Short mmCIF file of C-alpha atoms and ligand atoms in Angstrom, two decimals:
data_model
loop_
_atom_site.label_atom_id
_atom_site.label_comp_id
_atom_site.label_asym_id
_atom_site.label_seq_id
_atom_site.Cartn_x
_atom_site.Cartn_y
_atom_site.Cartn_z
CA MET E 23 -260.43 26.48 -132.56
CA LYS E 24 -263.34 25.74 -130.21
CA TYR E 25 -262.82 25.35 -126.48
CA LEU E 26 -262.98 21.73 -125.38
CA ILE E 27 -265.08 20.90 -122.32
CA VAL E 28 -264.84 17.27 -121.30
CA GLY E 29 -267.01 15.57 -118.68
CA ASN E 30 -265.34 12.61 -116.97
CA TRP E 31 -268.07 10.62 -115.24
CA LYS E 32 -265.56 8.17 -113.71
CA LEU E 33 -267.35 5.14 -112.17
CA ASN E 34 -270.80 6.80 -112.27
CA PRO E 35 -273.75 6.44 -112.45
CA THR E 36 -274.70 2.86 -111.54
CA SER E 37 -277.57 2.34 -114.00
CA GLN E 38 -278.24 2.77 -117.72
CA LYS E 39 -281.38 4.71 -116.87
CA GLU E 40 -279.50 7.34 -114.87
CA ALA E 41 -276.79 7.54 -117.51
CA LYS E 42 -279.34 8.24 -120.23
CA VAL E 43 -281.16 10.91 -118.20
CA LEU E 44 -277.88 12.69 -117.38
CA PHE E 45 -276.64 12.48 -120.97
CA ASP E 46 -279.90 13.62 -122.54
CA THR E 47 -280.29 16.51 -120.09
CA VAL E 48 -276.76 17.72 -120.85
CA LYS E 49 -277.34 17.26 -124.59
CA LYS E 50 -280.46 19.42 -124.48
CA GLY E 51 -278.87 22.05 -122.25
CA VAL E 52 -275.66 22.56 -124.23
CA GLY E 53 -277.39 22.64 -127.61
CA LYS E 54 -276.88 26.40 -127.95
CA ALA E 55 -273.17 26.44 -127.13
CA LYS E 56 -271.26 27.92 -130.06
CA ASN E 57 -267.54 28.10 -129.32
CA VAL E 58 -267.39 24.92 -127.32
CA GLU E 59 -266.96 21.27 -128.24
CA VAL E 60 -268.60 19.18 -125.52
CA VAL E 61 -267.32 15.64 -124.91
CA LEU E 62 -268.77 13.21 -122.40
CA CYS E 63 -266.78 10.24 -121.10
CA PRO E 64 -269.14 7.74 -119.49
CA PRO E 65 -268.14 4.24 -118.33
CA PHE E 66 -267.54 1.82 -121.25
CA THR E 67 -270.83 -0.01 -120.67
CA TYR E 68 -272.92 3.07 -121.52
CA LEU E 69 -271.07 4.16 -124.66
CA ALA E 70 -273.29 2.23 -127.09
CA GLN E 71 -276.57 3.66 -125.89
CA LEU E 72 -275.59 7.34 -125.65
CA LYS E 73 -275.99 9.36 -128.83
CA GLY E 74 -275.98 12.98 -129.92
CA LEU E 75 -272.86 14.36 -128.23
CA VAL E 76 -269.20 13.58 -128.88
CA LEU E 77 -268.09 10.59 -126.81
CA GLY E 78 -264.84 9.88 -125.05
CA ALA E 79 -263.58 6.83 -123.16
CA GLN E 80 -261.91 6.99 -119.75
CA ASN E 81 -259.24 4.39 -120.48
CA VAL E 82 -257.96 1.98 -123.12
CA PHE E 83 -255.69 -1.07 -123.28
CA HIS E 84 -252.34 -0.91 -125.07
CA GLU E 85 -252.94 -3.83 -127.46
CA ASP E 86 -255.46 -3.99 -130.31
CA LYS E 87 -256.79 -7.52 -129.70
CA GLY E 88 -255.91 -10.93 -128.32
CA ALA E 89 -255.80 -12.84 -125.05
CA PHE E 90 -256.17 -9.93 -122.61
CA THR E 91 -259.17 -10.79 -120.48
CA GLY E 92 -261.24 -7.83 -119.40
CA GLU E 93 -259.58 -5.20 -121.60
CA ILE E 94 -260.94 -2.80 -124.25
CA SER E 95 -258.87 -1.66 -127.25
CA ALA E 96 -258.62 1.57 -129.20
CA LEU E 97 -259.93 -0.22 -132.32
CA GLN E 98 -263.03 -1.30 -130.40
CA LEU E 99 -263.57 2.22 -129.11
CA LYS E 100 -263.23 3.66 -132.61
CA ASP E 101 -265.75 1.14 -133.88
CA MET E 102 -268.20 2.35 -131.18
CA GLY E 103 -267.96 5.90 -132.53
CA VAL E 104 -265.76 7.21 -129.70
CA LYS E 105 -263.56 10.21 -130.64
CA TYR E 106 -261.51 10.97 -127.52
CA VAL E 107 -259.75 8.78 -124.96
CA ILE E 108 -258.53 9.93 -121.53
CA VAL E 109 -255.05 8.44 -121.05
CA GLY E 110 -252.94 8.53 -117.90
CA HIS E 111 -255.52 9.92 -115.50
CA SER E 112 -254.00 10.19 -112.00
CA GLU E 113 -256.54 7.68 -110.66
CA ARG E 114 -255.23 5.16 -113.22
CA ARG E 115 -251.66 5.97 -112.22
CA LYS E 116 -252.48 5.66 -108.49
CA TYR E 117 -254.92 2.74 -108.26
CA PHE E 118 -253.88 0.70 -111.32
CA GLY E 119 -250.14 1.24 -111.33
CA GLU E 120 -249.99 2.96 -114.71
CA THR E 121 -246.47 4.16 -115.37
CA ASN E 122 -245.29 6.68 -117.95
CA GLN E 123 -244.19 3.66 -120.05
CA ILE E 124 -247.65 2.06 -120.02
CA ILE E 125 -249.22 5.43 -120.78
CA ASN E 126 -246.81 5.81 -123.70
CA LYS E 127 -248.02 2.49 -125.20
CA LYS E 128 -251.64 3.54 -124.74
CA LEU E 129 -251.07 6.93 -126.38
CA LYS E 130 -249.53 5.20 -129.40
CA LYS E 131 -252.48 2.84 -129.82
CA VAL E 132 -255.00 5.66 -129.47
CA LEU E 133 -253.19 7.79 -132.05
CA HIS E 134 -252.75 4.89 -134.48
CA ALA E 135 -256.49 4.21 -134.28
CA GLY E 136 -257.13 7.83 -135.31
CA LEU E 137 -258.59 8.82 -131.94
CA THR E 138 -257.63 11.89 -129.93
CA PRO E 139 -255.93 11.22 -126.60
CA ILE E 140 -256.51 13.51 -123.63
CA PHE E 141 -253.14 12.96 -122.00
CA CYS E 142 -253.36 13.69 -118.24
CA ILE E 143 -250.36 14.94 -116.32
CA GLY E 144 -249.90 16.70 -113.00
CA GLU E 145 -248.00 16.70 -109.74
CA THR E 146 -249.04 15.37 -106.33
CA ALA E 147 -249.25 17.55 -103.21
CA GLU E 148 -245.86 16.23 -102.04
CA GLU E 149 -244.20 16.96 -105.36
CA ARG E 150 -245.66 20.46 -105.28
CA SER E 151 -244.39 21.17 -101.76
CA ALA E 152 -240.97 19.86 -102.77
CA HIS E 153 -240.99 22.31 -105.74
CA ASN E 154 -240.70 19.43 -108.18
CA ILE E 155 -243.47 20.42 -110.58
CA GLN E 156 -241.15 21.05 -113.54
CA GLU E 157 -239.32 17.76 -113.06
CA VAL E 158 -242.56 15.77 -112.77
CA LEU E 159 -244.20 17.33 -115.82
CA GLU E 160 -241.01 16.92 -117.83
CA ALA E 161 -240.80 13.21 -117.02
CA GLN E 162 -244.49 12.61 -117.67
CA ILE E 163 -244.42 14.40 -121.03
CA THR E 164 -241.04 13.16 -122.26
CA GLN E 165 -241.62 9.52 -121.32
CA GLY E 166 -245.32 9.60 -122.20
CA LEU E 167 -244.63 10.88 -125.72
CA ASP E 168 -241.44 8.88 -126.31
CA GLY E 169 -241.24 7.72 -129.93
CA ILE E 170 -244.38 9.61 -130.97
CA SER E 171 -243.89 11.45 -134.26
CA ARG E 172 -244.67 15.10 -134.70
CA GLU E 173 -247.53 14.12 -137.05
CA ASP E 174 -249.15 12.14 -134.23
CA ALA E 175 -248.14 14.52 -131.44
CA LYS E 176 -250.08 17.37 -132.97
CA GLU E 177 -253.31 15.43 -132.31
CA VAL E 178 -252.59 15.11 -128.58
CA VAL E 179 -254.55 17.18 -126.07
CA VAL E 180 -252.73 17.65 -122.75
CA ALA E 181 -254.79 17.95 -119.56
CA TYR E 182 -252.97 19.59 -116.65
CA GLU E 183 -254.56 18.00 -113.60
CA PRO E 184 -252.67 18.63 -110.36
CA VAL E 185 -253.46 15.55 -108.28
CA TRP E 186 -254.07 17.58 -105.11
CA ALA E 187 -256.81 19.53 -106.90
CA ILE E 188 -258.80 16.51 -108.09
CA GLY E 189 -262.03 15.92 -106.21
CA THR E 190 -260.86 18.02 -103.27
CA GLY E 191 -262.67 21.32 -103.84
CA GLN E 192 -259.18 22.89 -103.78
CA ASN E 193 -258.91 24.07 -107.38
CA CYS E 194 -255.55 25.31 -108.64
CA SER E 195 -255.26 29.10 -108.90
CA THR E 196 -255.46 30.55 -112.40
CA ASP E 197 -251.98 32.01 -111.91
CA GLU E 198 -250.45 28.63 -111.09
CA THR E 199 -252.40 27.00 -113.92
CA HIS E 200 -251.14 29.65 -116.34
CA LYS E 201 -247.55 28.94 -115.28
CA ALA E 202 -248.05 25.20 -115.66
CA ALA E 203 -249.55 25.64 -119.14
CA LEU E 204 -246.53 27.74 -120.17
CA LEU E 205 -244.21 25.11 -118.77
CA ILE E 206 -246.02 22.36 -120.68
CA ARG E 207 -245.62 24.32 -123.94
CA LYS E 208 -241.95 24.86 -123.16
CA ILE E 209 -241.38 21.15 -122.54
CA MET E 210 -243.24 20.35 -125.78
CA SER E 211 -241.10 22.85 -127.68
CA ASN E 212 -237.99 20.95 -126.57
CA LEU E 213 -239.41 17.80 -128.14
CA TYR E 214 -241.27 19.11 -131.18
CA PRO E 215 -241.28 22.15 -133.50
CA ALA E 216 -242.24 25.46 -131.87
CA GLU E 217 -245.39 25.65 -134.00
CA LEU E 218 -246.70 22.39 -132.55
CA ALA E 219 -246.05 23.56 -128.97
CA LYS E 220 -247.79 26.84 -129.73
CA ASN E 221 -250.88 25.15 -131.18
CA LEU E 222 -251.08 22.47 -128.48
CA ARG E 223 -254.45 22.31 -126.73
CA VAL E 224 -253.95 22.41 -122.95
CA LEU E 225 -256.90 21.72 -120.64
CA TYR E 226 -257.16 22.29 -116.91
CA GLY E 227 -258.81 19.77 -114.58
CA GLY E 228 -259.25 19.61 -110.81
CA SER E 229 -262.34 20.76 -108.87
CA VAL E 230 -263.72 22.76 -111.79
CA ASP E 231 -267.25 24.04 -111.18
CA SER E 232 -269.61 26.62 -112.65
CA LYS E 233 -268.13 29.36 -110.44
CA ASN E 234 -264.47 28.95 -111.34
CA ALA E 235 -264.64 27.45 -114.87
CA THR E 236 -264.61 30.66 -116.93
CA SER E 237 -261.58 32.10 -115.13
CA TYR E 238 -259.38 29.29 -116.47
CA ILE E 239 -260.25 30.27 -120.01
CA THR E 240 -259.97 34.04 -119.50
CA GLU E 241 -257.12 34.22 -116.95
CA ALA E 242 -255.12 30.99 -117.22
CA GLY E 243 -255.39 30.91 -121.02
CA VAL E 244 -256.15 27.19 -121.35
CA GLN E 245 -258.11 25.80 -124.29
CA GLY E 246 -260.61 23.85 -122.26
CA LEU E 247 -261.48 21.93 -119.11
CA LEU E 248 -261.64 18.36 -117.86
CA VAL E 249 -264.51 18.20 -115.39
CA GLY E 250 -265.08 15.31 -112.98
CA GLY E 251 -267.53 15.71 -110.10
CA ALA E 252 -269.36 18.69 -111.59
CA SER E 253 -270.09 16.75 -114.80
CA LEU E 254 -272.42 14.46 -112.83
CA ASN E 255 -274.73 17.37 -112.11
CA ALA E 256 -276.38 18.24 -115.42
CA GLN E 257 -277.25 21.84 -114.54
CA GLU E 258 -273.79 22.52 -113.16
CA PHE E 259 -272.10 21.08 -116.27
CA ILE E 260 -274.47 22.96 -118.61
CA SER E 261 -273.63 26.23 -116.79
CA ILE E 262 -269.90 25.55 -117.22
CA VAL E 263 -270.38 25.07 -120.96
CA LEU E 264 -272.77 27.98 -121.53
CA ASN E 265 -270.62 30.46 -119.55
CA ILE E 266 -267.54 29.89 -121.71
P1 LIG F 325 -262.85 16.70 -110.36
O1 LIG F 325 -262.12 15.60 -111.26
O2 LIG F 325 -263.45 17.72 -111.31
O3 LIG F 325 -263.91 15.93 -109.63
O4 LIG F 325 -261.84 17.31 -109.47
C1 LIG F 325 -261.38 15.97 -112.39
C2 LIG F 325 -260.78 14.76 -113.04
O5 LIG F 325 -260.43 13.80 -112.31
O6 LIG F 325 -260.65 14.69 -114.26
#
């Protein structure tokens, strides 16, 4: 299976023109990458105009259609040609009050639409200092995947994104990431067959850049990366992809 490198542009850039330049530069630069699947997740408003790389969305609503002003559904994203959807990002949990229960509904809709969710989990700095990582990841995974069949669960990609490492320049050590990835597989093996837990794709995210990216693949043993800030710099993101 190819490594998965996902660029999460968040609320950037502020014009279609900049979005197209960034996208096309990345597209050209990563053209030679062989063992990597590159996915870019721009804001919704740019999805229609960006072509030639696999697209992901940064969020989704948990209903397919109806009177939900301002929302976007998994069916609409599928119709746009989107393949991946980031679900449960810590910024959604923090600023938009997304609970494990809301995230669970979103994951179900994404899976039922035939899209691949990138299910984000991770502990805050306080939870880490209180040695609560296992408890937090267990609750996020168990509640997030509640009622999701093994058939659907095998499509899920889990992104381990410790909240304290996001956008801080304080990336998680490869040793700690390795331990978290093992823990995630263990939690999954309590919910699903061992084979599914073994084959699960786990990504790391949190202050990934071109200097530290490769070590997560070679030392932490993850199957890919979720890149925020560094994905807004085309050369930096291209280096991450080409060095894998
Ligand atoms: P960062 O963001 O790479 O800027 O730390 C990662 C993310 O939020 O997915």
